[in-house]
mmCIF file with all atom_site columns, C-alpha atoms in Angstrom:
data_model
loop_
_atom_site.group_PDB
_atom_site.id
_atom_site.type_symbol
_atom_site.label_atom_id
_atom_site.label_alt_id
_atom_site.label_comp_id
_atom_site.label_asym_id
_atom_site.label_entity_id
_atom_site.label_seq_id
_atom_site.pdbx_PDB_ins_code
_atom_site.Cartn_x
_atom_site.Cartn_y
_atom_site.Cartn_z
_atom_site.occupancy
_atom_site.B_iso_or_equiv
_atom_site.pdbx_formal_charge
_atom_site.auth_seq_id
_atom_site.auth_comp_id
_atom_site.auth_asym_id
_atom_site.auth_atom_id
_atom_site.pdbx_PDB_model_num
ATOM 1   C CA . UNK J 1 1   ? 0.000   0.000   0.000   1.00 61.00 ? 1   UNK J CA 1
ATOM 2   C CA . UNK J 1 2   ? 2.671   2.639   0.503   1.00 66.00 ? 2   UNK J CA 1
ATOM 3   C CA . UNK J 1 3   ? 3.381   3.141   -3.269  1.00 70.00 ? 3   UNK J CA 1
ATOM 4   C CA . UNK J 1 4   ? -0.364  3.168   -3.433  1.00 76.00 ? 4   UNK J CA 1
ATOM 5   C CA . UNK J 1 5   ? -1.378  5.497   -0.592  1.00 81.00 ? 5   UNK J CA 1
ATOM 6   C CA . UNK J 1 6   ? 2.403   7.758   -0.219  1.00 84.00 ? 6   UNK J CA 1
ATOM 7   C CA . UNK J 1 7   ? 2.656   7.764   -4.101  1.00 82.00 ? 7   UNK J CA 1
ATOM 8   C CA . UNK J 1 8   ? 6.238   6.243   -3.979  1.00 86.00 ? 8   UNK J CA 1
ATOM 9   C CA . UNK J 1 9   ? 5.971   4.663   -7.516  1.00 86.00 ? 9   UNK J CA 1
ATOM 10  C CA . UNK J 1 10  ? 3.596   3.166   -10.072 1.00 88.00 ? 10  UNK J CA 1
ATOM 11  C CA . UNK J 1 11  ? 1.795   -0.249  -9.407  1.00 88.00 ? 11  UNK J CA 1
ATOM 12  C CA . UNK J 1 12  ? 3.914   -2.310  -12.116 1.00 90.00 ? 12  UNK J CA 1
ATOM 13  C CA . UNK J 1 13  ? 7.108   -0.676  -10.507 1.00 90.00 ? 13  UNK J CA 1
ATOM 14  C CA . UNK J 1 14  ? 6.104   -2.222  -6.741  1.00 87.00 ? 14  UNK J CA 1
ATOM 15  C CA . UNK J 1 15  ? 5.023   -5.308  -8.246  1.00 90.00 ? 15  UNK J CA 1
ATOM 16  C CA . UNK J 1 16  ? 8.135   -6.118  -9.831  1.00 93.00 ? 16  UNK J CA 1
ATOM 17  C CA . UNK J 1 17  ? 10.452  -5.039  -7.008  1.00 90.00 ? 17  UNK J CA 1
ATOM 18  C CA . UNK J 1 18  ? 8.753   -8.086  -5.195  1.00 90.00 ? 18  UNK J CA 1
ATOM 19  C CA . UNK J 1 19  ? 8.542   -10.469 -7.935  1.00 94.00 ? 19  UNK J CA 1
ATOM 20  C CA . UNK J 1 20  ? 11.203  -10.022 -11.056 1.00 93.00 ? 20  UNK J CA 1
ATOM 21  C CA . UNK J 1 21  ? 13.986  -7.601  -9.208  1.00 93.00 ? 21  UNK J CA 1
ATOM 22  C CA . UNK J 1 22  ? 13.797  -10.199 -6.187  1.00 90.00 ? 22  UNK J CA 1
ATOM 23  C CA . UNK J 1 23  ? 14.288  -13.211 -7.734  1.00 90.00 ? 23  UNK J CA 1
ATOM 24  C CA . UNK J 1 24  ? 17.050  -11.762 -9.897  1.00 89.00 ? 24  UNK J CA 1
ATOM 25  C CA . UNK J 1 25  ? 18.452  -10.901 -6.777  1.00 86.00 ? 25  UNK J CA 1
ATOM 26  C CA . UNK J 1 26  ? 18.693  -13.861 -5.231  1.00 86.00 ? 26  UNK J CA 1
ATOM 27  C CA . UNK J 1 27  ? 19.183  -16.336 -8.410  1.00 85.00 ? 27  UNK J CA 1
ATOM 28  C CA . UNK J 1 28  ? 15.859  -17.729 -8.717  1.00 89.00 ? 28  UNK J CA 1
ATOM 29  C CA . UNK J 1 29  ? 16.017  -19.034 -12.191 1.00 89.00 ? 29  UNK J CA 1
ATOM 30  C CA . UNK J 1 30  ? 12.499  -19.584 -14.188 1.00 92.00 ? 30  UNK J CA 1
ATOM 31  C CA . UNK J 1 31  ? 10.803  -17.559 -11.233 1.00 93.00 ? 31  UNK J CA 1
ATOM 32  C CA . UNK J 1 32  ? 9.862   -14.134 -10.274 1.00 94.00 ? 32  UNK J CA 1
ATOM 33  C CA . UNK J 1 33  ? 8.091   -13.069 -13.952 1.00 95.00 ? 33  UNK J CA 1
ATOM 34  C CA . UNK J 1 34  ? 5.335   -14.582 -16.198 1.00 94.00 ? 34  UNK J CA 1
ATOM 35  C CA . UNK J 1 35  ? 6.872   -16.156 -18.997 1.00 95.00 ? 35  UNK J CA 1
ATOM 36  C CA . UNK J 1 36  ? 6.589   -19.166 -20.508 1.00 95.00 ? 36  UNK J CA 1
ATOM 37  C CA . UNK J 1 37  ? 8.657   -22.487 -18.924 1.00 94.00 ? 37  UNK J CA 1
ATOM 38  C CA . UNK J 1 38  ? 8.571   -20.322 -16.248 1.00 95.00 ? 38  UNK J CA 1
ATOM 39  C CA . UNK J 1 39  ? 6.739   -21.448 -12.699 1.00 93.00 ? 39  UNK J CA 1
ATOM 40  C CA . UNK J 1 40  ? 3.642   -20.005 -11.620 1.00 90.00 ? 40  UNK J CA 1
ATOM 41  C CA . UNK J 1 41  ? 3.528   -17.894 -8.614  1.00 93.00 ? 41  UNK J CA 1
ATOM 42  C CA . UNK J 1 42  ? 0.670   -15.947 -9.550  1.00 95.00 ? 42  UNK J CA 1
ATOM 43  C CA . UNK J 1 43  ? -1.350  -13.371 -6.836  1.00 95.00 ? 43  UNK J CA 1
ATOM 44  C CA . UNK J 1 44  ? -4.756  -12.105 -7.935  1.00 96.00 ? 44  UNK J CA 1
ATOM 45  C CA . UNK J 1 45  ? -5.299  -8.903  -5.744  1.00 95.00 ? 45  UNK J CA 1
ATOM 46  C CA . UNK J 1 46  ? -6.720  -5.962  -5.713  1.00 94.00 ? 46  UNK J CA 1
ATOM 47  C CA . UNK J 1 47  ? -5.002  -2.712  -6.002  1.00 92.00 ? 47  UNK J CA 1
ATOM 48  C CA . UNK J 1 48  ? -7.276  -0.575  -4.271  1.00 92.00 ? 48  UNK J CA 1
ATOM 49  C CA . UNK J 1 49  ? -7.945  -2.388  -1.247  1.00 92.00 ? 49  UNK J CA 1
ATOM 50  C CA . UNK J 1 50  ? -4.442  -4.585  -0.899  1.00 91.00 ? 50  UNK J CA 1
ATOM 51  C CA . UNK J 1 51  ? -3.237  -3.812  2.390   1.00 90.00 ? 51  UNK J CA 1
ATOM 52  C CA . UNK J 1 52  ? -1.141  -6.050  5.003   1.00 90.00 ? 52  UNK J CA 1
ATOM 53  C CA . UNK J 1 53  ? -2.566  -5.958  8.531   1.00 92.00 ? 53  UNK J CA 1
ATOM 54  C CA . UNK J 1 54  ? -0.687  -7.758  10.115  1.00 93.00 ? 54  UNK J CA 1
ATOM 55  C CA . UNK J 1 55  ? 1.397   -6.869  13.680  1.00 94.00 ? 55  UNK J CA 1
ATOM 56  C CA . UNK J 1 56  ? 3.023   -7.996  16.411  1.00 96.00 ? 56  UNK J CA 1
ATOM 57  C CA . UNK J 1 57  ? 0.021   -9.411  18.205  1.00 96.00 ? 57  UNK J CA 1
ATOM 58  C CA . UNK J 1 58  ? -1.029  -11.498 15.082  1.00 96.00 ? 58  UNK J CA 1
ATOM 59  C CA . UNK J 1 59  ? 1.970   -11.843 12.601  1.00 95.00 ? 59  UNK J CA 1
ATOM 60  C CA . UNK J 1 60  ? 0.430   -14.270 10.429  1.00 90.00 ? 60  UNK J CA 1
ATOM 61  C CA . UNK J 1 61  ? -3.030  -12.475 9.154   1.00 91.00 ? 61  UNK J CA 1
ATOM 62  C CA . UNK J 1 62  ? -3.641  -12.721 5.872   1.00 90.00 ? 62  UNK J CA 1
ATOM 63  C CA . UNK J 1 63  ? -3.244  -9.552  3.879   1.00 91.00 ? 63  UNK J CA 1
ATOM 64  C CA . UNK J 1 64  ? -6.517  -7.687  2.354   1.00 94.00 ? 64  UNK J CA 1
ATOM 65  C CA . UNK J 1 65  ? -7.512  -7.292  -0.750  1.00 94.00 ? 65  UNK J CA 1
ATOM 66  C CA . UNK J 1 66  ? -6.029  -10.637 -1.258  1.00 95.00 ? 66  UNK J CA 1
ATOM 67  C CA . UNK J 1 67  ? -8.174  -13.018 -3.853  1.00 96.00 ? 67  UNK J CA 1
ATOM 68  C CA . UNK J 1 68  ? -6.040  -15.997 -4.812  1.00 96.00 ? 68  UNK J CA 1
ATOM 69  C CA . UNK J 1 69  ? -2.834  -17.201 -5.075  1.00 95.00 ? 69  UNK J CA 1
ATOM 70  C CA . UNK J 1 70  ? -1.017  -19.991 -6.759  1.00 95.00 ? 70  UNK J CA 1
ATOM 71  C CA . UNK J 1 71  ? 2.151   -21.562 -5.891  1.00 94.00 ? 71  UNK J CA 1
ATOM 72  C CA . UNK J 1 72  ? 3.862   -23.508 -8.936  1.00 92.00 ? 72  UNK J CA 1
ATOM 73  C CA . UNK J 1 73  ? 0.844   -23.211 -10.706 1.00 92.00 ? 73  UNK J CA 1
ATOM 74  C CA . UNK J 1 74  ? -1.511  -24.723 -8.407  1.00 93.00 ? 74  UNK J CA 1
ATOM 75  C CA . UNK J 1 75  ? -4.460  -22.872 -6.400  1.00 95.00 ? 75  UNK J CA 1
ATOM 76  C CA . UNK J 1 76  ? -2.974  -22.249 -2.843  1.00 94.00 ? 76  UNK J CA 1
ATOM 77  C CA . UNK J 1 77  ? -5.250  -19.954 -1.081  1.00 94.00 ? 77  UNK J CA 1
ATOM 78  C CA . UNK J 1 78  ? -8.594  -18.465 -1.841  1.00 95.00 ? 78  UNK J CA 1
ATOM 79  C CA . UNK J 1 79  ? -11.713 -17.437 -0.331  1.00 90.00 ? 79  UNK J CA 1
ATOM 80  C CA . UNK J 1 80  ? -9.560  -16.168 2.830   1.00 89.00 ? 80  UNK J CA 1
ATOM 81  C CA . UNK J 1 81  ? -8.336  -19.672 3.713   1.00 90.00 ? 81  UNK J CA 1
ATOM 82  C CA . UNK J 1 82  ? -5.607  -22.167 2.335   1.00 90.00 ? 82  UNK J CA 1
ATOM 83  C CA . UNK J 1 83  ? -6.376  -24.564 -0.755  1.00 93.00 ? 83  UNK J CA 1
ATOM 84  C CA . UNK J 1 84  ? -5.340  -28.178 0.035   1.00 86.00 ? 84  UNK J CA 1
ATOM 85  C CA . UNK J 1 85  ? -1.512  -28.947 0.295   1.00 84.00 ? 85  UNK J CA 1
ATOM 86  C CA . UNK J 1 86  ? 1.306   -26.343 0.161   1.00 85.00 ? 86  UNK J CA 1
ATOM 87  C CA . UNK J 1 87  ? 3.041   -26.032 -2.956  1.00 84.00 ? 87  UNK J CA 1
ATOM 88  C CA . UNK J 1 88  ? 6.090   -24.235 -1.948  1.00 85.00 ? 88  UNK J CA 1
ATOM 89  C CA . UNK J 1 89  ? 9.158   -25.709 -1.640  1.00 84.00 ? 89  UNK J CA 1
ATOM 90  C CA . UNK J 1 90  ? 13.113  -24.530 -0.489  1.00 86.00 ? 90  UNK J CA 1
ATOM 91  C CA . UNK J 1 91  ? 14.610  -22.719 -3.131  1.00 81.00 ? 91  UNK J CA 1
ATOM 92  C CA . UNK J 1 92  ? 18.134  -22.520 -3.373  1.00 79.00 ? 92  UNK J CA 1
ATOM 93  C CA . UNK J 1 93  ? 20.436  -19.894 -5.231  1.00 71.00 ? 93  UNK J CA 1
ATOM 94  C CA . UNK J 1 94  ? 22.858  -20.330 -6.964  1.00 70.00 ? 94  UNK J CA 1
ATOM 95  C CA . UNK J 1 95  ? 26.085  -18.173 -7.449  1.00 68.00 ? 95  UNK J CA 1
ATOM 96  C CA . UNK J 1 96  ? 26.818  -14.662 -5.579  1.00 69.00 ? 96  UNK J CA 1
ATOM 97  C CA . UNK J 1 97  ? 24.630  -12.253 -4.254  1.00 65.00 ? 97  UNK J CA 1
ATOM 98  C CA . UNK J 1 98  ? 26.695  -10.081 -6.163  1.00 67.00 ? 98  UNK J CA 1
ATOM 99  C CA . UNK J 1 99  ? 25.691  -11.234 -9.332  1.00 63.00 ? 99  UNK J CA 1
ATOM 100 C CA . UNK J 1 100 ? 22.570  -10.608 -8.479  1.00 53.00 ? 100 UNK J CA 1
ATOM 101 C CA . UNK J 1 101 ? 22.494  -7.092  -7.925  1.00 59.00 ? 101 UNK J CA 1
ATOM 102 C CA . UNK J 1 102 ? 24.188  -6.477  -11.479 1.00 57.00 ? 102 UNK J CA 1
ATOM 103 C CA . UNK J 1 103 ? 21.364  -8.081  -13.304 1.00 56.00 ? 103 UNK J CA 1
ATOM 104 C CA . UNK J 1 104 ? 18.652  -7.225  -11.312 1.00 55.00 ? 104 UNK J CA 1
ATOM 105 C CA . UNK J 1 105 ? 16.869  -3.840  -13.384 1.00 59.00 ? 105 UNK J CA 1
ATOM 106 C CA . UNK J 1 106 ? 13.675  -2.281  -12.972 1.00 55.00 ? 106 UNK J CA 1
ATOM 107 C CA . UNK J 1 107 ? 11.420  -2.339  -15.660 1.00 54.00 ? 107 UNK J CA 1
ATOM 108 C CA . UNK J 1 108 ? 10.889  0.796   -18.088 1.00 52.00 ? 108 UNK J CA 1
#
């Protein structure tokens, strides 16, 4: 919500700097864009009303304005509750952080 509600920077711009800039950071290959071949972690929100509520007394409340998510392509939470099994699994990196922060761009 802050580059929503402060005007920080466009939608697409905070978007990415979670997804695409992130996993380029960190050398998560096939992840962190839609492309094809690529996996799909896909959140359906809405940009009006996205907003993460949670604190210290309860870390782990869902965020609103969240609709669904899918973890490696499969339907992992919806309707304000978690679909069936977890999908995630550890992802490991591979090379130097360094690297990372050379390849990692915004988009234009």
């Amino acid at each position: 919500h802050n580059g929503r509600d402060k005007g920080l920077f466009a939608l697409h711009t905070a978007v990415h700097k979670m997804t695409g800039l992130s996993a380029a950071r960190f050398a998560l290959h096939e992840r962190g864009l839609i492309r094809e071949g690529y996996w799909a972690d896909l959140v359906l929100f809405n940009p009006q009303t996205v907003r993460d509520i949670a604190d210290f007394k309860d870390p782990q409340r869902a965020a609103q304005g969240i609709d669904s998510v899918w973890v490696n392509g499969r339907l992992s939470y919806a309707d304000g509750k978690p679909q069936g099994e977890r999908q995630g699994r550890f992802l490991p990196r591979s090379g130097s952080l360094r690297e990372g922060f050379a390849d990692a761009k915004a988009p234009t």
